[in-house]
PDB file of C-alpha atoms in Angstrom:
ATOM      1  CA  GLN A  15      79.384 116.308  79.051  1.00 71.00           C
ATOM      2  CA  LYS A  16      80.906 113.798  81.419  1.00 80.00           C
ATOM      3  CA  GLU A  17      80.813 114.581  85.106  1.00 87.00           C
ATOM      4  CA  VAL A  18      84.470 113.688  85.550  1.00 92.00           C
ATOM      5  CA  GLU A  19      87.051 113.477  82.793  1.00 93.00           C
ATOM      6  CA  GLN A  20      90.499 111.988  82.842  1.00 93.00           C
ATOM      7  CA  ASN A  21      92.991 111.099  80.144  1.00 85.00           C
ATOM      8  CA  SER A  22      92.928 107.328  79.910  1.00 81.00           C
ATOM      9  CA  GLY A  23      96.637 107.127  79.187  1.00 82.00           C
ATOM     10  CA  PRO A  24      98.650 105.066  79.317  1.00 91.00           C
ATOM     11  CA  LEU A  25     101.072 107.402  81.044  1.00 95.00           C
ATOM     12  CA  SER A  26     104.624 106.114  81.288  1.00 96.00           C
ATOM     13  CA  VAL A  27     107.318 107.671  83.478  1.00 97.00           C
ATOM     14  CA  PRO A  28     110.786 106.450  84.448  1.00 97.00           C
ATOM     15  CA  GLU A  29     111.459 105.391  87.996  1.00 97.00           C
ATOM     16  CA  GLY A  30     112.280 108.378  90.187  1.00 97.00           C
ATOM     17  CA  ALA A  31     110.429 110.888  88.021  1.00 97.00           C
ATOM     18  CA  ILE A  32     107.316 112.876  88.878  1.00 97.00           C
ATOM     19  CA  ALA A  33     104.040 111.474  87.541  1.00 97.00           C
ATOM     20  CA  SER A  34     101.307 114.053  86.949  1.00 97.00           C
ATOM     21  CA  LEU A  35      97.689 112.935  86.674  1.00 97.00           C
ATOM     22  CA  ASN A  36      94.908 115.335  85.761  1.00 96.00           C
ATOM     23  CA  CYS A  37      91.166 115.450  86.158  1.00 96.00           C
ATOM     24  CA  THR A  38      88.418 117.948  85.329  1.00 96.00           C
ATOM     25  CA  TYR A  39      84.858 118.004  86.576  1.00 96.00           C
ATOM     26  CA  SER A  40      81.729 119.640  85.256  1.00 94.00           C
ATOM     27  CA  ASP A  41      79.598 120.606  88.268  1.00 90.00           C
ATOM     28  CA  ARG A  42      80.645 123.661  90.284  1.00 90.00           C
ATOM     29  CA  GLY A  43      78.597 122.355  93.201  1.00 87.00           C
ATOM     30  CA  SER A  44      81.153 119.594  93.740  1.00 89.00           C
ATOM     31  CA  GLN A  45      82.508 119.701  97.252  1.00 87.00           C
ATOM     32  CA  SER A  46      84.913 116.820  97.807  1.00 90.00           C
ATOM     33  CA  PHE A  47      87.542 115.341  95.557  1.00 94.00           C
ATOM     34  CA  PHE A  48      89.325 112.036  95.757  1.00 94.00           C
ATOM     35  CA  TRP A  49      92.023 110.001  94.106  1.00 96.00           C
ATOM     36  CA  TYR A  50      91.787 106.219  94.146  1.00 95.00           C
ATOM     37  CA  ARG A  51      94.476 103.778  93.078  1.00 96.00           C
ATOM     38  CA  GLN A  52      93.395 100.498  91.503  1.00 94.00           C
ATOM     39  CA  TYR A  53      95.807  97.687  90.787  1.00 94.00           C
ATOM     40  CA  SER A  54      94.844  95.275  88.045  1.00 88.00           C
ATOM     41  CA  GLY A  55      92.181  92.870  89.252  1.00 83.00           C
ATOM     42  CA  LYS A  56      91.834  94.652  92.598  1.00 88.00           C
ATOM     43  CA  SER A  57      89.351  97.113  94.045  1.00 90.00           C
ATOM     44  CA  PRO A  58      89.942 100.879  94.229  1.00 93.00           C
ATOM     45  CA  GLU A  59      91.869 102.135  97.261  1.00 92.00           C
ATOM     46  CA  LEU A  60      91.502 105.716  98.503  1.00 91.00           C
ATOM     47  CA  ILE A  61      94.894 107.444  98.535  1.00 93.00           C
ATOM     48  CA  MET A  62      94.096 111.165  98.686  1.00 93.00           C
ATOM     49  CA  SER A  63      91.190 113.456  99.440  1.00 93.00           C
ATOM     50  CA  ILE A  64      91.051 117.238  99.093  1.00 94.00           C
ATOM     51  CA  TYR A  65      88.292 119.690  99.901  1.00 92.00           C
ATOM     52  CA  SER A  66      89.684 123.214  99.518  1.00 93.00           C
ATOM     53  CA  ASN A  67      91.715 125.042  96.921  1.00 95.00           C
ATOM     54  CA  GLY A  68      95.446 124.564  96.992  1.00 95.00           C
ATOM     55  CA  ASP A  69      97.800 121.689  97.610  1.00 96.00           C
ATOM     56  CA  LYS A  70      97.605 118.799 100.025  1.00 95.00           C
ATOM     57  CA  GLU A  71     100.658 116.640 100.551  1.00 96.00           C
ATOM     58  CA  ASP A  72     100.871 113.117 101.948  1.00 94.00           C
ATOM     59  CA  GLY A  73     104.233 111.460 101.603  1.00 96.00           C
ATOM     60  CA  ARG A  74     105.136 111.222  97.928  1.00 97.00           C
ATOM     61  CA  PHE A  75     101.614 112.234  96.877  1.00 97.00           C
ATOM     62  CA  THR A  76     100.362 115.783  96.376  1.00 97.00           C
ATOM     63  CA  ALA A  77      96.787 116.582  95.412  1.00 97.00           C
ATOM     64  CA  GLN A  78      96.033 119.967  93.882  1.00 97.00           C
ATOM     65  CA  LEU A  79      92.593 121.548  93.608  1.00 97.00           C
ATOM     66  CA  ASN A  80      91.538 124.592  91.616  1.00 96.00           C
ATOM     67  CA  LYS A  81      87.795 125.085  91.931  1.00 95.00           C
ATOM     68  CA  ALA A  82      87.747 128.110  89.637  1.00 95.00           C
ATOM     69  CA  SER A  83      89.167 125.978  86.831  1.00 95.00           C
ATOM     70  CA  GLN A  84      87.301 122.843  87.989  1.00 96.00           C
ATOM     71  CA  TYR A  85      90.552 120.982  87.959  1.00 95.00           C
ATOM     72  CA  VAL A  86      92.101 118.383  90.255  1.00 97.00           C
ATOM     73  CA  SER A  87      95.514 116.825  89.886  1.00 97.00           C
ATOM     74  CA  LEU A  88      97.672 114.231  91.585  1.00 97.00           C
ATOM     75  CA  LEU A  89     101.445 114.401  91.600  1.00 97.00           C
ATOM     76  CA  ILE A  90     103.517 111.381  92.527  1.00 97.00           C
ATOM     77  CA  ARG A  91     107.118 112.243  93.352  1.00 98.00           C
ATOM     78  CA  ASP A  92     109.964 109.732  93.119  1.00 98.00           C
ATOM     79  CA  SER A  93     107.719 107.325  91.193  1.00 98.00           C
ATOM     80  CA  GLN A  94     108.256 103.656  91.932  1.00 97.00           C
ATOM     81  CA  PRO A  95     107.333 100.587  89.855  1.00 97.00           C
ATOM     82  CA  SER A  96     104.846  99.736  92.626  1.00 97.00           C
ATOM     83  CA  ASP A  97     102.957 102.922  91.706  1.00 97.00           C
ATOM     84  CA  SER A  98     102.011 101.324  88.378  1.00 97.00           C
ATOM     85  CA  ALA A  99      98.222 101.159  88.503  1.00 96.00           C
ATOM     86  CA  THR A 100      95.089 102.885  87.283  1.00 95.00           C
ATOM     87  CA  TYR A 101      94.283 106.116  89.119  1.00 96.00           C
ATOM     88  CA  LEU A 102      90.623 107.080  89.434  1.00 95.00           C
ATOM     89  CA  CYS A 103      89.497 110.616  90.068  1.00 95.00           C
ATOM     90  CA  ALA A 104      86.212 110.916  91.982  1.00 93.00           C
ATOM     91  CA  VAL A 105      84.034 113.890  92.801  1.00 91.00           C
ATOM     92  CA  LYS A 106      81.332 114.141  95.448  1.00 87.00           C
ATOM     93  CA  ARG A 107      78.486 116.621  95.242  1.00 80.00           C
ATOM     94  CA  PRO A 108      74.912 117.002  96.469  1.00 74.00           C
ATOM     95  CA  GLY A 109      72.399 115.098  94.407  1.00 68.00           C
ATOM     96  CA  ASN A 110      68.697 114.305  94.419  1.00 63.00           C
ATOM     97  CA  THR A 111      69.174 111.551  96.970  1.00 60.00           C
ATOM     98  CA  GLY A 112      71.963 113.024  99.042  1.00 64.00           C
ATOM     99  CA  ASN A 113      75.652 113.228  98.228  1.00 68.00           C
ATOM    100  CA  GLN A 114      76.628 111.414  95.087  1.00 77.00           C
ATOM    101  CA  PHE A 115      79.964 110.231  93.788  1.00 82.00           C
ATOM    102  CA  TYR A 116      81.072 110.455  90.210  1.00 87.00           C
ATOM    103  CA  PHE A 117      84.120 108.618  88.905  1.00 91.00           C
ATOM    104  CA  GLY A 118      86.330 109.203  85.920  1.00 92.00           C
ATOM    105  CA  THR A 119      87.387 106.342  83.678  1.00 90.00           C
ATOM    106  CA  GLY A 120      90.863 106.324  85.210  1.00 93.00           C
ATOM    107  CA  THR A 121      94.397 106.991  83.993  1.00 95.00           C
ATOM    108  CA  SER A 122      96.720 104.036  83.586  1.00 94.00           C
ATOM    109  CA  LEU A 123     100.208 104.757  84.937  1.00 96.00           C
ATOM    110  CA  THR A 124     103.277 102.657  84.232  1.00 96.00           C
ATOM    111  CA  VAL A 125     106.530 103.398  86.052  1.00 97.00           C
ATOM    112  CA  ILE A 126     109.453 102.002  84.111  1.00 96.00           C
ATOM    113  CA  PRO A 127     112.366 100.658  86.187  1.00 94.00           C
TER     114      PRO A 127
ATOM    115  CA  GLU B   7      91.332  94.305 104.835  1.00 72.00           C
ATOM    116  CA  THR B   8      89.458  97.519 104.195  1.00 79.00           C
ATOM    117  CA  GLY B   9      86.583  96.881 106.597  1.00 92.00           C
ATOM    118  CA  VAL B  10      84.289  95.983 103.704  1.00 95.00           C
ATOM    119  CA  THR B  11      84.174  92.257 102.947  1.00 96.00           C
ATOM    120  CA  GLN B  12      82.723  90.785  99.778  1.00 97.00           C
ATOM    121  CA  THR B  13      82.029  87.148  99.006  1.00 96.00           C
ATOM    122  CA  PRO B  14      82.582  85.263  96.848  1.00 96.00           C
ATOM    123  CA  ARG B  15      85.744  86.678  95.263  1.00 95.00           C
ATOM    124  CA  HIS B  16      85.077  84.855  91.998  1.00 96.00           C
ATOM    125  CA  LEU B  17      81.850  83.483  90.563  1.00 96.00           C
ATOM    126  CA  VAL B  18      81.113  81.644  87.338  1.00 95.00           C
ATOM    127  CA  MET B  19      77.455  81.101  86.598  1.00 93.00           C
ATOM    128  CA  GLY B  20      75.289  79.983  83.743  1.00 90.00           C
ATOM    129  CA  MET B  21      72.588  82.163  82.309  1.00 89.00           C
ATOM    130  CA  THR B  22      69.857  80.138  83.998  1.00 88.00           C
ATOM    131  CA  ASN B  23      71.434  80.095  87.465  1.00 89.00           C
ATOM    132  CA  LYS B  24      70.486  82.093  90.534  1.00 94.00           C
ATOM    133  CA  LYS B  25      73.245  83.323  92.799  1.00 95.00           C
ATOM    134  CA  SER B  26      73.819  86.053  95.374  1.00 97.00           C
ATOM    135  CA  LEU B  27      76.703  88.359  96.143  1.00 98.00           C
ATOM    136  CA  LYS B  28      77.267  89.341  99.739  1.00 98.00           C
ATOM    137  CA  CYS B  29      78.812  92.451 101.258  1.00 97.00           C
ATOM    138  CA  GLU B  30      79.453  93.194 104.922  1.00 97.00           C
ATOM    139  CA  GLN B  31      80.954  96.372 106.378  1.00 96.00           C
ATOM    140  CA  HIS B  32      82.491  96.764 109.827  1.00 94.00           C
ATOM    141  CA  LEU B  33      83.030 100.518 109.710  1.00 93.00           C
ATOM    142  CA  GLY B  34      79.793 101.739 111.244  1.00 91.00           C
ATOM    143  CA  HIS B  35      78.830 103.434 107.990  1.00 90.00           C
ATOM    144  CA  ASN B  36      75.203 104.153 107.180  1.00 88.00           C
ATOM    145  CA  ALA B  37      75.250 104.002 103.384  1.00 89.00           C
ATOM    146  CA  MET B  38      76.141 101.102 101.096  1.00 92.00           C
ATOM    147  CA  TYR B  39      76.482 100.859  97.346  1.00 92.00           C
ATOM    148  CA  TRP B  40      76.765  98.396  94.503  1.00 94.00           C
ATOM    149  CA  TYR B  41      78.961  99.335  91.552  1.00 93.00           C
ATOM    150  CA  LYS B  42      79.692  97.518  88.306  1.00 94.00           C
ATOM    151  CA  GLN B  43      83.101  97.874  86.713  1.00 92.00           C
ATOM    152  CA  SER B  44      83.571  96.724  83.125  1.00 90.00           C
ATOM    153  CA  ALA B  45      86.739  97.025  81.084  1.00 82.00           C
ATOM    154  CA  LYS B  46      87.419 100.509  79.695  1.00 74.00           C
ATOM    155  CA  LYS B  47      84.331 101.990  81.359  1.00 80.00           C
ATOM    156  CA  PRO B  48      83.936 104.185  84.428  1.00 80.00           C
ATOM    157  CA  LEU B  49      82.484 102.708  87.563  1.00 87.00           C
ATOM    158  CA  GLU B  50      78.732 102.371  87.095  1.00 88.00           C
ATOM    159  CA  LEU B  51      76.581 103.023  90.141  1.00 87.00           C
ATOM    160  CA  MET B  52      73.864 100.390  90.408  1.00 91.00           C
ATOM    161  CA  PHE B  53      72.160 100.812  93.782  1.00 90.00           C
ATOM    162  CA  VAL B  54      72.423 103.033  96.825  1.00 87.00           C
ATOM    163  CA  TYR B  55      71.113 102.199 100.270  1.00 88.00           C
ATOM    164  CA  SER B  56      71.057 104.854 102.954  1.00 82.00           C
ATOM    165  CA  LEU B  57      69.907 103.856 106.444  1.00 71.00           C
ATOM    166  CA  GLU B  58      68.751 100.541 104.941  1.00 70.00           C
ATOM    167  CA  GLU B  59      66.412 102.268 102.502  1.00 72.00           C
ATOM    168  CA  ARG B  60      67.064 102.077  98.781  1.00 73.00           C
ATOM    169  CA  VAL B  61      67.503 105.622  97.602  1.00 70.00           C
ATOM    170  CA  GLU B  62      68.778 105.081  94.114  1.00 69.00           C
ATOM    171  CA  ASN B  63      68.376 102.567  91.346  1.00 68.00           C
ATOM    172  CA  ASN B  64      70.209 103.602  88.225  1.00 70.00           C
ATOM    173  CA  SER B  65      68.021 101.892  85.627  1.00 78.00           C
ATOM    174  CA  VAL B  66      69.458  98.516  86.456  1.00 89.00           C
ATOM    175  CA  PRO B  67      67.787  95.503  84.760  1.00 91.00           C
ATOM    176  CA  SER B  68      65.452  93.539  86.997  1.00 91.00           C
ATOM    177  CA  ARG B  69      67.708  90.489  86.778  1.00 94.00           C
ATOM    178  CA  PHE B  70      69.724  92.295  89.478  1.00 95.00           C
ATOM    179  CA  SER B  71      67.883  92.538  92.786  1.00 93.00           C
ATOM    180  CA  PRO B  72      69.464  94.201  95.833  1.00 93.00           C
ATOM    181  CA  GLU B  73      68.651  93.544  99.465  1.00 93.00           C
ATOM    182  CA  CYS B  74      69.808  95.444 102.545  1.00 92.00           C
ATOM    183  CA  PRO B  75      68.563  93.728 105.724  1.00 92.00           C
ATOM    184  CA  ASN B  76      70.546  96.059 108.008  1.00 90.00           C
ATOM    185  CA  SER B  77      73.135  98.807 107.813  1.00 88.00           C
ATOM    186  CA  SER B  78      76.023  96.340 107.840  1.00 94.00           C
ATOM    187  CA  HIS B  79      74.904  93.890 105.161  1.00 95.00           C
ATOM    188  CA  LEU B  80      74.108  94.218 101.496  1.00 96.00           C
ATOM    189  CA  PHE B  81      73.239  91.531  98.979  1.00 97.00           C
ATOM    190  CA  LEU B  82      72.921  91.465  95.210  1.00 97.00           C
ATOM    191  CA  HIS B  83      70.696  88.660  93.962  1.00 97.00           C
ATOM    192  CA  LEU B  84      71.367  87.550  90.412  1.00 96.00           C
ATOM    193  CA  HIS B  85      69.134  85.541  88.061  1.00 93.00           C
ATOM    194  CA  THR B  86      68.993  84.844  84.323  1.00 93.00           C
ATOM    195  CA  LEU B  87      72.047  86.983  83.665  1.00 93.00           C
ATOM    196  CA  GLN B  88      73.520  87.680  80.244  1.00 94.00           C
ATOM    197  CA  PRO B  89      77.160  87.317  79.158  1.00 93.00           C
ATOM    198  CA  GLU B  90      77.465  91.123  79.029  1.00 93.00           C
ATOM    199  CA  ASP B  91      76.853  91.156  82.781  1.00 95.00           C
ATOM    200  CA  SER B  92      80.318  89.672  83.268  1.00 95.00           C
ATOM    201  CA  ALA B  93      82.258  92.290  85.231  1.00 95.00           C
ATOM    202  CA  LEU B  94      83.791  93.176  88.577  1.00 95.00           C
ATOM    203  CA  TYR B  95      81.049  93.980  91.081  1.00 97.00           C
ATOM    204  CA  LEU B  96      82.149  96.267  93.862  1.00 96.00           C
ATOM    205  CA  CYS B  97      80.466  97.018  97.147  1.00 96.00           C
ATOM    206  CA  ALA B  98      81.286 100.254  98.952  1.00 94.00           C
ATOM    207  CA  SER B  99      80.216 102.026 102.106  1.00 92.00           C
ATOM    208  CA  SER B 100      80.364 105.571 103.443  1.00 88.00           C
ATOM    209  CA  GLN B 101      79.018 107.768 106.214  1.00 84.00           C
ATOM    210  CA  GLU B 102      76.361 110.153 104.900  1.00 76.00           C
ATOM    211  CA  PRO B 103      75.381 112.898 104.757  1.00 67.00           C
ATOM    212  CA  GLN B 104      77.779 114.292 107.302  1.00 56.00           C
ATOM    213  CA  GLY B 105      80.817 112.493 106.014  1.00 56.00           C
ATOM    214  CA  ARG B 106      83.088 114.326 103.643  1.00 64.00           C
ATOM    215  CA  GLY B 107      85.119 111.217 103.167  1.00 70.00           C
ATOM    216  CA  GLY B 108      85.282 108.912 100.237  1.00 80.00           C
ATOM    217  CA  TYR B 109      83.983 105.439  99.806  1.00 87.00           C
ATOM    218  CA  THR B 110      85.601 102.367 101.228  1.00 91.00           C
ATOM    219  CA  PHE B 111      85.450  99.577  98.696  1.00 94.00           C
ATOM    220  CA  GLY B 112      85.362  95.863  99.198  1.00 95.00           C
ATOM    221  CA  SER B 113      87.667  93.606  97.233  1.00 94.00           C
ATOM    222  CA  GLY B 114      84.992  92.892  94.659  1.00 95.00           C
ATOM    223  CA  THR B 115      83.428  89.834  93.077  1.00 96.00           C
ATOM    224  CA  ARG B 116      84.681  88.909  89.622  1.00 95.00           C
ATOM    225  CA  LEU B 117      81.582  87.551  87.874  1.00 96.00           C
ATOM    226  CA  THR B 118      81.696  85.521  84.670  1.00 95.00           C
ATOM    227  CA  VAL B 119      78.437  84.574  82.974  1.00 94.00           C
ATOM    228  CA  VAL B 120      78.742  81.665  80.576  1.00 92.00           C
TER     229      VAL B 120
END
């Protein structure tokens, strides 16, 4: 079982719509959850972090965490073509050598003008 | 700039060459990481350094050799690589164990082995 699972996509949404990205994780000891955005040929950029159950909003982005279901999601409202990228879900939990990060394979998002 | 600087941005090397990748962080973090990113695969953790001590080596071939002379600098020495080693190599840093935050990544080195 993978530590972090995401649908690889591609996910296509029209400009102005809501894009919904989903992620599940396997270890209930996971404590911190992150969404990274990666443009083609670039490095990942942290856009959201969430640590407790519920919603966290930052501008057009909302992260949702449900620890009981081991589920994290990212909603992008009023999607723009500049949001077209790969979105990586990452989970941080205690490991043998301290906190360890685990990444999903990423979901490719295309926002169609 | 993210506060994590990687050089070079692009590198083409032959299988018999020796080269080094450099990473420098200006964030005051105490942990640094090397990741490999290949197409269609998740980020692969290669090495972890915490307080300048290597704490993790994820079964990486010996043709990759890391070096961390201080908490701000990290190197990846490369020799006799294979074409399948062509990938984006990412350096990251974080503050551990107290930090709940995520990694900060450098811009990466795109490596091509010919």
